Structures are given as C-alpha cells and as structure tokens.
Amino acid sequence: MRNVIHIFRRELGGYFATPVAYVFLVIFLVMASTFTFYLGNFFERGQADLQSFFTFHPWLYLFLIPAIAMRLWSEERRQGTIELFLTLPVSVGEAVVGKFLAAWAFVGIALALTFPLWITVNLLGKPDNGVILAGYAGSLMMSAGYLAIGACVSAITKSQVIAFVVAAAVCFAFTVSGSPLVLAFFAGWAPAGMVDTIARFSFLTHFNAITRGVIDARDIIYFASLVAFFLFANAAVVETKKAG
Amino acid sequence: MSAMIEIRGLKKYFGPIRAVEDVSFDVARGEVLGFLGPNGAGKSTTMKMITGFLAPSAGTARVCGFDVEADPIEAKKRIGYLPEGAPAYPDMTAASFLDFVAAIRGFDGAERAKRVAKAVERTQLADILNQPIDTLSKGFKRRVGLAQALLHEPEVLILDEPTDGLDPNQKHEVRSLIRSMAAEKAIVISTHILEEVDAICSRAVVIARGRVLADGTPESYEKRSRWHHAVSFVVPTADIGRLRSALAAHPDVGDFERTDGEGGLAMLTAMPKAGKPMLAELGTLARGTGIRIDEIREERGRLDEVFRNITTGPVSAGGTN
C-alpha cells in the first residue's frame, strides 16, 4: 500500500513536471465550456441544471483521456525507466494501481476545476445540487473506465501515438455501442436481448442513467468491474512482457 | 561463505533468437565479477534476468538465497541495479528521483534524507541535485543511476556498463567507488573495456553467443596470453641482430618480435616457449653482449588478445608491439 502511495505521488508529480498537465487542463476546460454553452445551449434551455455540460463528457473523454493514459507505460518503455521501475521492490499490481490512481486523480483535478459552471448555475437559478453531484460522480466513474482501457493499451506498446490511437478506438467502441446510431443498426434484425446487451456495455447508457441523478448499484458495478478487468489485463500485459 | 548470487542454467529465448544459451556461475561476497563479452553476447539479458526484469526461459537465478522468479520482492530488496544506459525519469530532478527510489526502498523521514545524502556524497552529485535529469551530462546521469543503486546499501550490486561514456577522471572515480564497496558486497559489472577488468575485478567471466566461455581471475587470463612472461628490450636499431642471436641461445625463447621506434632505437621482444619467467636470465645474456640497453621489461599477458581468442577462436596476433 505504501508503495502505491509513492508511485501515485511520483506519477501525479510527473504530469505537472511538464507542460502536458497545463495544456490538458486548459484544453479540457475550454472545450467543456464551449460544448456546454454553444452545442449544449446552456442558456437557451432555460433550465437550472448541468445536463448540457455532462452530455458531452463521453465525447470529450474519448480523446482527452487516452491522451492522459498513453504515457503511463509507453513512456517508461521508451525511456528505459521501466527497467529501473520494475526492478525496484514493487509488485506489478502496486505499479498498475499506483499509476492508474495518479492519472485518475489528475482527471479529478480537471473535473474539479469546472466548478465555476456549478457556481454559475447556482447563481442563475435553483438547481438540484444532488443531481449535479451525481453527474460529477458519474463523470468521474466513467473517466476511470476510459483510463483503465488507456492504461492497459499503453502497456502494450512503447509508442505513445499507437497507444493513443488504439485506446481512443477501444474507448470509441465502448461509447458508441449505446448510441442510437448503433442500436438502430442492430434493432432491425437482432433479437431485443442482444441489442440490450450491446447497449449495456456502453458507457453512455450507464453514464446517462447516473447524470439523471439516479445512482444505481448496477451502474457502479458496471464501471467498477470494467476498471478491474482492464487493470487486471494491464498487469497481465506487464507480466507477459517480462517473459519476452 | 555461500554464494550471494547463484545462477544455474539460465536461458533466454526471444522467439527464434537465443540470447542466452546456458549461463551458470556463482558470485560470493567480496568478489567483483567482470562480465565480459562482445556486444550482443547476452550480458545485459543475463543481468536483466538476475534483477528480475526478464523472466528466464529456463534455469534459475538466486540472490541471497531468494529465487528471483519465485520471491521477486525479497530478491529485489537486496539488489542495487544500474541498468544499461542508466535510465532515470527525465522530468524529475536528481533529488526528487533519489527521494522516490529511497521511498520505494522503504526509507522514511530522517532516515530517507540520510540515505539520499550519503549516496549523493559518495557519487558527488551535490552540485546538480536540483537540476532536471534530462539536462544532466552523460557522466552525471550515470552517477545518478549509481546513487540510486547504492542508496539502500544492497548486498548485491549489478552494474551494467557503469563507466560507459564517462571521461577518464569520472571512470577513475567510479572505479574507486566500486573498489571501496567490494569487500562487503557481491558485485557484478558488465563491460567491454578490458582495462576495467584489470582495474577492479577479482574475477572475470567471458560470455559470447549466450554461453560462458571462460571464468577465472584476471591473472589466469594473462597466463593464457602468448605474451605472458615475454621480455622486451629497447636497444639501438643497429644492434638488434646481435641481441637477437644472443637471446636465441636461451632454451625457453621461441619467437622474436621487433618494433622499430624513434631516435634509432628499436624494441625486440623475446616470446616465451615454455611460459616460464625468463627476465633475469635474458637480462644477463643481453648484458653479456655489451649492447647499450635502454630498457628491459617483462610483458604481462595481453587481455585483448586473450579476449579475442576466447570469443572468436584463435586469431593470429600481428607483429607489432
């Protein structure tokens, strides 16, 4: 556990040691606000909620989270530091969890910095702050899902570009499987059970449920098991690389 | 004293490539083992298996009695490892990097600060502690890597080319550092610099194409050289012929090798037939000729020649000296 904390600190510090963190934070905040106000019609809707803010999170995460996750393992492999890191007395599990938590904390910081939106909506009207909180919680859970996928893919290659592209593609598959576009494609001929299953595998389905203010145990279990699965796969990839 | 590092039948295949074929050796406390071999011989791969970075395809590596595969954490606690090229996180400062490694090594608070300070002192890093590692020169980077490997006072040190890319002064410092620690540790260094073997190793293992080809003290390698016990004379060039016929009378002298030098001087080297010392007797013979002798010396074995012979099969040595 203490190793996880040390790895966590180093990784999180690693984001802020370079301009990467600041570039990411600025772009995330600018894009999140742009989507909210222009595409989401925050003002025109005339409703005191952050629905128009959260709706775009899956699409924002789709390419921003792989950008955070891509360096986690690829960079270590490219720099050769992985040889140093994995010959320190840490278990692969500690390494995987420490890195994941650091990246997740970074996303958490980015998300927390959107607080002016929350203040704005409270100044303009009387929103249900419970629903907004649920929205933030859901967004954070969903980001964990994207991150776990990104971290796992990052362990496979030493090229950050490949890590980014592949992670974005996998994340895309997990996102759109719940979109009307994909579901309509299957709905015409596939049995309803199958369509339902596909939808259930989507981030969108679970995320939308949470942002409506309903935190269902099933949605939490979905994201938790998804994260657990991909972190487990991440550790397995690291172990496999060891065998050469 | 039981061995601190025990390697048995270590093999590593990368697909069809047989990087390490069959490597076995022991290293005891107090030994500095030089791991020699041409590039691509399997030195680094073997070291990666000892330190648990790569899993062997077959065979075992034990460090202080702990199997690196079965008990990796316990083994890794006892190893200080400098990987090839001394990788370190480029964005971190040397100070925060060492602090991180010390934290992972289980040191807290004052003890951590003390450990880092000691390692910094031993590797003379004080001046650059607060610089990001990617701004450091190659020599400083290497020393940061060494500091990281030393700070927990490990019983076993595995150093992959610790002096590669250092200038002569830095090489000297690193070698003194290794020598100063030799007594209480088992140290393995890989190198392809032969003078290093002479300078710090108590034993050398030669490996090529993934196999151990020779294992012995530096002296034992010198003995394999045809130059071992050869005697060289520096005399006026005009007298070379006369000296040569005088020395040829000695029963142990085989061949001669001649090198012309400056100022009308030349060097004649009498090669031994029997591998026995013959300096005193040849000296007497030479003085008996009345030739002016500027220098007499006994040659040591030539490690580079022995190394070539071992790793590539017999190579005819050129007639130069």
mmCIF file of N, CA and C in Angstrom, chain A residues 2-11 13-15 17-18 71 75-92 94 99 238-244, chain B residues 12-15 44 48 51-57 68-69 72-73 76-77 79 81 83-84 87-92 97 100-108 112 145 148 160:
data_model
loop_
_atom_site.group_PDB
_atom_site.id
_atom_site.type_symbol
_atom_site.label_atom_id
_atom_site.label_comp_id
_atom_site.label_asym_id
_atom_site.label_seq_id
_atom_site.Cartn_x
_atom_site.Cartn_y
_atom_site.Cartn_z
ATOM 1 N N ARG A 2 1.904 1.250 0.824
ATOM 2 C CA ARG A 2 2.749 2.445 0.875
ATOM 3 C C ARG A 2 3.478 2.642 -0.465
ATOM 4 N N ASN A 3 3.779 1.549 -1.123
ATOM 5 C CA ASN A 3 4.389 1.689 -2.444
ATOM 6 C C ASN A 3 3.437 2.347 -3.427
ATOM 7 N N VAL A 4 2.143 1.981 -3.318
ATOM 8 C CA VAL A 4 1.138 2.594 -4.192
ATOM 9 C C VAL A 4 1.149 4.102 -4.000
ATOM 10 N N ILE A 5 1.253 4.531 -2.749
ATOM 11 C CA ILE A 5 1.255 5.973 -2.460
ATOM 12 C C ILE A 5 2.476 6.655 -3.080
ATOM 13 N N HIS A 6 3.648 6.016 -2.945
ATOM 14 C CA HIS A 6 4.857 6.630 -3.507
ATOM 15 C C HIS A 6 4.788 6.694 -5.033
ATOM 16 N N ILE A 7 4.291 5.624 -5.631
ATOM 17 C CA ILE A 7 4.171 5.607 -7.099
ATOM 18 C C ILE A 7 3.153 6.650 -7.539
ATOM 19 N N PHE A 8 2.036 6.699 -6.814
ATOM 20 C CA PHE A 8 0.988 7.682 -7.087
ATOM 21 C C PHE A 8 1.562 9.099 -7.084
ATOM 22 N N ARG A 9 2.308 9.416 -6.060
ATOM 23 C CA ARG A 9 2.884 10.765 -5.941
ATOM 24 C C ARG A 9 3.826 11.076 -7.086
ATOM 25 N N ARG A 10 4.669 10.108 -7.416
ATOM 26 C CA ARG A 10 5.629 10.350 -8.483
ATOM 27 C C ARG A 10 4.917 10.571 -9.811
ATOM 28 N N GLU A 11 3.922 9.745 -10.078
ATOM 29 C CA GLU A 11 3.212 9.846 -11.356
ATOM 30 C C GLU A 11 2.442 11.159 -11.457
ATOM 31 N N GLY A 13 3.028 13.899 -9.842
ATOM 32 C CA GLY A 13 4.037 14.947 -9.985
ATOM 33 C C GLY A 13 4.563 14.986 -11.407
ATOM 34 N N GLY A 14 4.662 13.805 -12.030
ATOM 35 C CA GLY A 14 5.153 13.703 -13.398
ATOM 36 C C GLY A 14 4.290 14.486 -14.377
ATOM 37 N N TYR A 15 2.955 14.504 -14.132
ATOM 38 C CA TYR A 15 2.086 15.269 -15.025
ATOM 39 C C TYR A 15 2.405 16.750 -14.936
ATOM 40 N N ALA A 17 5.191 18.133 -13.950
ATOM 41 C CA ALA A 17 6.583 18.500 -14.197
ATOM 42 C C ALA A 17 6.762 18.998 -15.621
ATOM 43 N N THR A 18 5.814 18.711 -16.479
ATOM 44 C CA THR A 18 5.921 19.122 -17.879
ATOM 45 C C THR A 18 4.710 19.982 -18.229
ATOM 46 N N ARG A 71 0.852 7.921 -21.805
ATOM 47 C CA ARG A 71 2.232 7.977 -21.338
ATOM 48 C C ARG A 71 2.512 7.009 -20.181
ATOM 49 N N GLU A 75 5.737 5.548 -22.123
ATOM 50 C CA GLU A 75 6.836 6.461 -21.862
ATOM 51 C C GLU A 75 7.950 5.747 -21.074
ATOM 52 N N GLU A 76 7.551 4.930 -20.109
ATOM 53 C CA GLU A 76 8.546 4.191 -19.311
ATOM 54 C C GLU A 76 9.347 3.243 -20.202
ATOM 55 N N ARG A 77 8.621 2.632 -21.136
ATOM 56 C CA ARG A 77 9.295 1.678 -22.002
ATOM 57 C C ARG A 77 10.242 2.404 -22.957
ATOM 58 N N ARG A 78 9.782 3.543 -23.482
ATOM 59 C CA ARG A 78 10.598 4.270 -24.434
ATOM 60 C C ARG A 78 11.851 4.840 -23.758
ATOM 61 N N GLN A 79 11.684 5.347 -22.555
ATOM 62 C CA GLN A 79 12.823 5.943 -21.839
ATOM 63 C C GLN A 79 13.728 4.878 -21.212
ATOM 64 N N GLY A 80 13.233 3.648 -21.140
ATOM 65 C CA GLY A 80 14.008 2.592 -20.490
ATOM 66 C C GLY A 80 13.852 2.599 -18.977
ATOM 67 N N THR A 81 13.084 3.562 -18.451
ATOM 68 C CA THR A 81 12.939 3.641 -16.998
ATOM 69 C C THR A 81 12.144 2.456 -16.451
ATOM 70 N N ILE A 82 11.416 1.769 -17.337
ATOM 71 C CA ILE A 82 10.632 0.636 -16.863
ATOM 72 C C ILE A 82 11.551 -0.427 -16.250
ATOM 73 N N GLU A 83 12.763 -0.504 -16.780
ATOM 74 C CA GLU A 83 13.707 -1.489 -16.269
ATOM 75 C C GLU A 83 14.111 -1.151 -14.833
ATOM 76 N N LEU A 84 14.225 0.138 -14.592
ATOM 77 C CA LEU A 84 14.542 0.588 -13.244
ATOM 78 C C LEU A 84 13.334 0.385 -12.327
ATOM 79 N N PHE A 85 12.187 0.808 -12.841
ATOM 80 C CA PHE A 85 10.955 0.781 -12.054
ATOM 81 C C PHE A 85 10.590 -0.644 -11.643
ATOM 82 N N LEU A 86 10.642 -1.570 -12.586
ATOM 83 C CA LEU A 86 10.201 -2.932 -12.290
ATOM 84 C C LEU A 86 11.266 -3.766 -11.586
ATOM 85 N N THR A 87 12.480 -3.221 -11.421
ATOM 86 C CA THR A 87 13.461 -3.955 -10.625
ATOM 87 C C THR A 87 13.563 -3.372 -9.215
ATOM 88 N N LEU A 88 12.738 -2.370 -8.927
ATOM 89 C CA LEU A 88 12.594 -1.919 -7.538
ATOM 90 C C LEU A 88 11.661 -2.918 -6.848
ATOM 91 N N PRO A 89 11.725 -2.991 -5.527
ATOM 92 C CA PRO A 89 10.868 -3.972 -4.847
ATOM 93 C C PRO A 89 9.396 -3.545 -4.809
ATOM 94 N N VAL A 90 8.766 -3.492 -5.962
ATOM 95 C CA VAL A 90 7.329 -3.226 -6.026
ATOM 96 C C VAL A 90 6.691 -4.364 -6.810
ATOM 97 N N SER A 91 5.450 -4.683 -6.456
ATOM 98 C CA SER A 91 4.768 -5.712 -7.224
ATOM 99 C C SER A 91 4.134 -5.052 -8.439
ATOM 100 N N VAL A 92 3.857 -5.863 -9.452
ATOM 101 C CA VAL A 92 3.236 -5.324 -10.663
ATOM 102 C C VAL A 92 1.876 -4.712 -10.321
ATOM 103 N N GLU A 94 0.936 -3.243 -7.543
ATOM 104 C CA GLU A 94 1.131 -1.912 -6.950
ATOM 105 C C GLU A 94 1.453 -0.880 -8.020
ATOM 106 N N LYS A 99 -0.146 3.884 -10.754
ATOM 107 C CA LYS A 99 -0.191 4.694 -11.974
ATOM 108 C C LYS A 99 -1.628 5.077 -12.330
ATOM 109 N N VAL A 238 1.912 -6.441 -18.515
ATOM 110 C CA VAL A 238 3.238 -6.134 -17.968
ATOM 111 C C VAL A 238 3.985 -7.427 -17.641
ATOM 112 N N GLU A 239 3.282 -8.373 -17.065
ATOM 113 C CA GLU A 239 3.909 -9.661 -16.727
ATOM 114 C C GLU A 239 4.338 -10.415 -17.984
ATOM 115 N N THR A 240 3.482 -10.334 -19.010
ATOM 116 C CA THR A 240 3.794 -11.052 -20.252
ATOM 117 C C THR A 240 5.036 -10.478 -20.915
ATOM 118 N N LYS A 241 5.165 -9.161 -20.860
ATOM 119 C CA LYS A 241 6.334 -8.513 -21.466
ATOM 120 C C LYS A 241 7.608 -8.978 -20.783
ATOM 121 N N LYS A 242 7.491 -9.288 -19.525
ATOM 122 C CA LYS A 242 8.637 -9.754 -18.749
ATOM 123 C C LYS A 242 9.151 -11.082 -19.301
ATOM 124 N N ALA A 243 8.208 -11.897 -19.760
ATOM 125 C CA ALA A 243 8.618 -13.186 -20.315
ATOM 126 C C ALA A 243 9.249 -13.011 -21.696
ATOM 127 N N GLY A 244 9.176 -11.815 -22.223
ATOM 128 C CA GLY A 244 9.809 -11.507 -23.507
ATOM 129 C C GLY A 244 8.942 -11.953 -24.664
ATOM 130 N N LYS B 12 17.576 -17.729 -22.159
ATOM 131 C CA LYS B 12 16.556 -16.772 -22.576
ATOM 132 C C LYS B 12 16.425 -16.782 -24.083
ATOM 133 N N TYR B 13 15.236 -17.125 -24.541
ATOM 134 C CA TYR B 13 14.968 -17.094 -25.984
ATOM 135 C C TYR B 13 13.960 -16.011 -26.267
ATOM 136 N N PHE B 14 14.238 -15.207 -27.269
ATOM 137 C CA PHE B 14 13.234 -14.267 -27.767
ATOM 138 C C PHE B 14 12.773 -14.824 -29.110
ATOM 139 N N GLY B 15 11.703 -15.559 -29.092
ATOM 140 C CA GLY B 15 11.275 -16.228 -30.314
ATOM 141 C C GLY B 15 12.388 -17.145 -30.775
ATOM 142 N N SER B 44 23.731 -8.157 -21.017
ATOM 143 C CA SER B 44 22.625 -7.377 -20.454
ATOM 144 C C SER B 44 21.410 -8.255 -20.197
ATOM 145 N N LYS B 48 19.473 -8.683 -16.746
ATOM 146 C CA LYS B 48 18.044 -8.415 -16.608
ATOM 147 C C LYS B 48 17.333 -9.593 -15.959
ATOM 148 N N THR B 51 18.138 -9.529 -12.149
ATOM 149 C CA THR B 51 17.434 -8.474 -11.411
ATOM 150 C C THR B 51 15.917 -8.610 -11.506
ATOM 151 N N GLY B 52 15.459 -9.616 -12.229
ATOM 152 C CA GLY B 52 14.018 -9.871 -12.265
ATOM 153 C C GLY B 52 13.259 -9.033 -13.269
ATOM 154 N N PHE B 53 13.963 -8.352 -14.173
ATOM 155 C CA PHE B 53 13.236 -7.585 -15.186
ATOM 156 C C PHE B 53 12.726 -8.496 -16.291
ATOM 157 N N LEU B 54 13.507 -9.521 -16.599
ATOM 158 C CA LEU B 54 13.070 -10.506 -17.583
ATOM 159 C C LEU B 54 12.956 -11.855 -16.891
ATOM 160 N N ALA B 55 11.974 -12.621 -17.321
ATOM 161 C CA ALA B 55 11.838 -13.971 -16.782
ATOM 162 C C ALA B 55 12.648 -14.914 -17.651
ATOM 163 N N PRO B 56 13.471 -15.785 -17.043
ATOM 164 C CA PRO B 56 14.263 -16.700 -17.856
ATOM 165 C C PRO B 56 13.372 -17.733 -18.563
ATOM 166 N N SER B 57 13.817 -18.174 -19.741
ATOM 167 C CA SER B 57 13.100 -19.248 -20.426
ATOM 168 C C SER B 57 13.341 -20.572 -19.704
ATOM 169 N N VAL B 68 14.706 -15.358 -7.790
ATOM 170 C CA VAL B 68 14.220 -14.091 -8.337
ATOM 171 C C VAL B 68 12.819 -14.247 -8.934
ATOM 172 N N GLU B 69 12.516 -15.414 -9.458
ATOM 173 C CA GLU B 69 11.190 -15.615 -10.040
ATOM 174 C C GLU B 69 10.137 -15.910 -8.977
ATOM 175 N N PRO B 72 10.283 -12.505 -5.956
ATOM 176 C CA PRO B 72 10.931 -11.339 -6.577
ATOM 177 C C PRO B 72 11.149 -10.163 -5.632
ATOM 178 N N ILE B 73 10.175 -9.873 -4.770
ATOM 179 C CA ILE B 73 10.302 -8.685 -3.926
ATOM 180 C C ILE B 73 11.488 -8.825 -2.973
ATOM 181 N N LYS B 76 14.669 -8.474 -4.939
ATOM 182 C CA LYS B 76 14.907 -7.117 -5.430
ATOM 183 C C LYS B 76 15.318 -6.164 -4.301
ATOM 184 N N LYS B 77 14.838 -6.433 -3.089
ATOM 185 C CA LYS B 77 15.239 -5.601 -1.952
ATOM 186 C C LYS B 77 16.738 -5.642 -1.727
ATOM 187 N N ILE B 79 19.066 -6.139 -4.065
ATOM 188 C CA ILE B 79 19.853 -5.831 -5.257
ATOM 189 C C ILE B 79 19.871 -4.322 -5.498
ATOM 190 N N TYR B 81 20.668 -2.031 -8.732
ATOM 191 C CA TYR B 81 20.824 -2.305 -10.163
ATOM 192 C C TYR B 81 20.981 -1.019 -10.946
ATOM 193 N N PRO B 83 20.758 -0.206 -14.649
ATOM 194 C CA PRO B 83 20.515 -0.764 -15.983
ATOM 195 C C PRO B 83 21.397 -0.098 -17.026
ATOM 196 N N GLU B 84 21.505 -0.737 -18.174
ATOM 197 C CA GLU B 84 22.307 -0.220 -19.269
ATOM 198 C C GLU B 84 21.812 1.174 -19.666
ATOM 199 N N PRO B 87 18.996 4.563 -17.108
ATOM 200 C CA PRO B 87 17.741 5.289 -17.293
ATOM 201 C C PRO B 87 17.262 5.930 -15.992
ATOM 202 N N ALA B 88 16.684 7.125 -16.110
ATOM 203 C CA ALA B 88 16.076 7.798 -14.969
ATOM 204 C C ALA B 88 14.991 8.706 -15.511
ATOM 205 N N TYR B 89 14.002 9.023 -14.693
ATOM 206 C CA TYR B 89 12.894 9.838 -15.165
ATOM 207 C C TYR B 89 13.389 11.227 -15.541
ATOM 208 N N PRO B 90 13.321 11.584 -16.833
ATOM 209 C CA PRO B 90 13.965 12.811 -17.293
ATOM 210 C C PRO B 90 13.374 14.086 -16.707
ATOM 211 N N ASP B 91 12.087 14.073 -16.369
ATOM 212 C CA ASP B 91 11.460 15.308 -15.876
ATOM 213 C C ASP B 91 11.737 15.565 -14.398
ATOM 214 N N MET B 92 12.199 14.521 -13.701
ATOM 215 C CA MET B 92 12.431 14.702 -12.266
ATOM 216 C C MET B 92 13.797 15.326 -12.037
ATOM 217 N N PHE B 97 14.181 12.330 -7.709
ATOM 218 C CA PHE B 97 14.319 10.957 -8.195
ATOM 219 C C PHE B 97 14.895 10.049 -7.103
ATOM 220 N N PHE B 100 12.405 9.453 -4.423
ATOM 221 C CA PHE B 100 11.404 8.463 -4.823
ATOM 222 C C PHE B 100 11.944 7.040 -4.651
ATOM 223 N N VAL B 101 13.159 6.821 -5.141
ATOM 224 C CA VAL B 101 13.728 5.476 -5.037
ATOM 225 C C VAL B 101 13.900 5.091 -3.564
ATOM 226 N N ALA B 102 14.354 6.050 -2.750
ATOM 227 C CA ALA B 102 14.546 5.763 -1.323
ATOM 228 C C ALA B 102 13.209 5.443 -0.666
ATOM 229 N N ALA B 103 12.143 6.148 -1.092
ATOM 230 C CA ALA B 103 10.818 5.892 -0.532
ATOM 231 C C ALA B 103 10.362 4.482 -0.876
ATOM 232 N N ILE B 104 10.544 4.108 -2.143
ATOM 233 C CA ILE B 104 10.157 2.755 -2.567
ATOM 234 C C ILE B 104 11.013 1.707 -1.853
ATOM 235 N N ARG B 105 12.254 2.068 -1.580
ATOM 236 C CA ARG B 105 13.130 1.142 -0.857
ATOM 237 C C ARG B 105 12.762 1.036 0.618
ATOM 238 N N GLY B 106 11.754 1.787 1.020
ATOM 239 C CA GLY B 106 11.224 1.627 2.369
ATOM 240 C C GLY B 106 11.805 2.555 3.422
ATOM 241 N N PHE B 107 12.486 3.613 3.007
ATOM 242 C CA PHE B 107 13.029 4.545 3.998
ATOM 243 C C PHE B 107 12.093 5.732 4.159
ATOM 244 N N ASP B 108 11.919 6.173 5.414
ATOM 245 C CA ASP B 108 11.019 7.291 5.687
ATOM 246 C C ASP B 108 11.753 8.393 6.429
ATOM 247 N N ARG B 112 15.388 8.507 5.356
ATOM 248 C CA ARG B 112 15.409 8.660 3.906
ATOM 249 C C ARG B 112 16.378 9.776 3.503
ATOM 250 N N GLY B 145 22.339 7.295 -11.622
ATOM 251 C CA GLY B 145 21.974 5.877 -11.674
ATOM 252 C C GLY B 145 22.709 5.063 -10.620
ATOM 253 N N GLN B 148 21.348 5.839 -7.109
ATOM 254 C CA GLN B 148 20.093 5.134 -6.944
ATOM 255 C C GLN B 148 20.325 3.658 -6.588
ATOM 256 N N ASP B 160 25.399 -2.491 -15.065
ATOM 257 C CA ASP B 160 25.551 -2.760 -16.493
ATOM 258 C C ASP B 160 26.305 -1.600 -17.134
#
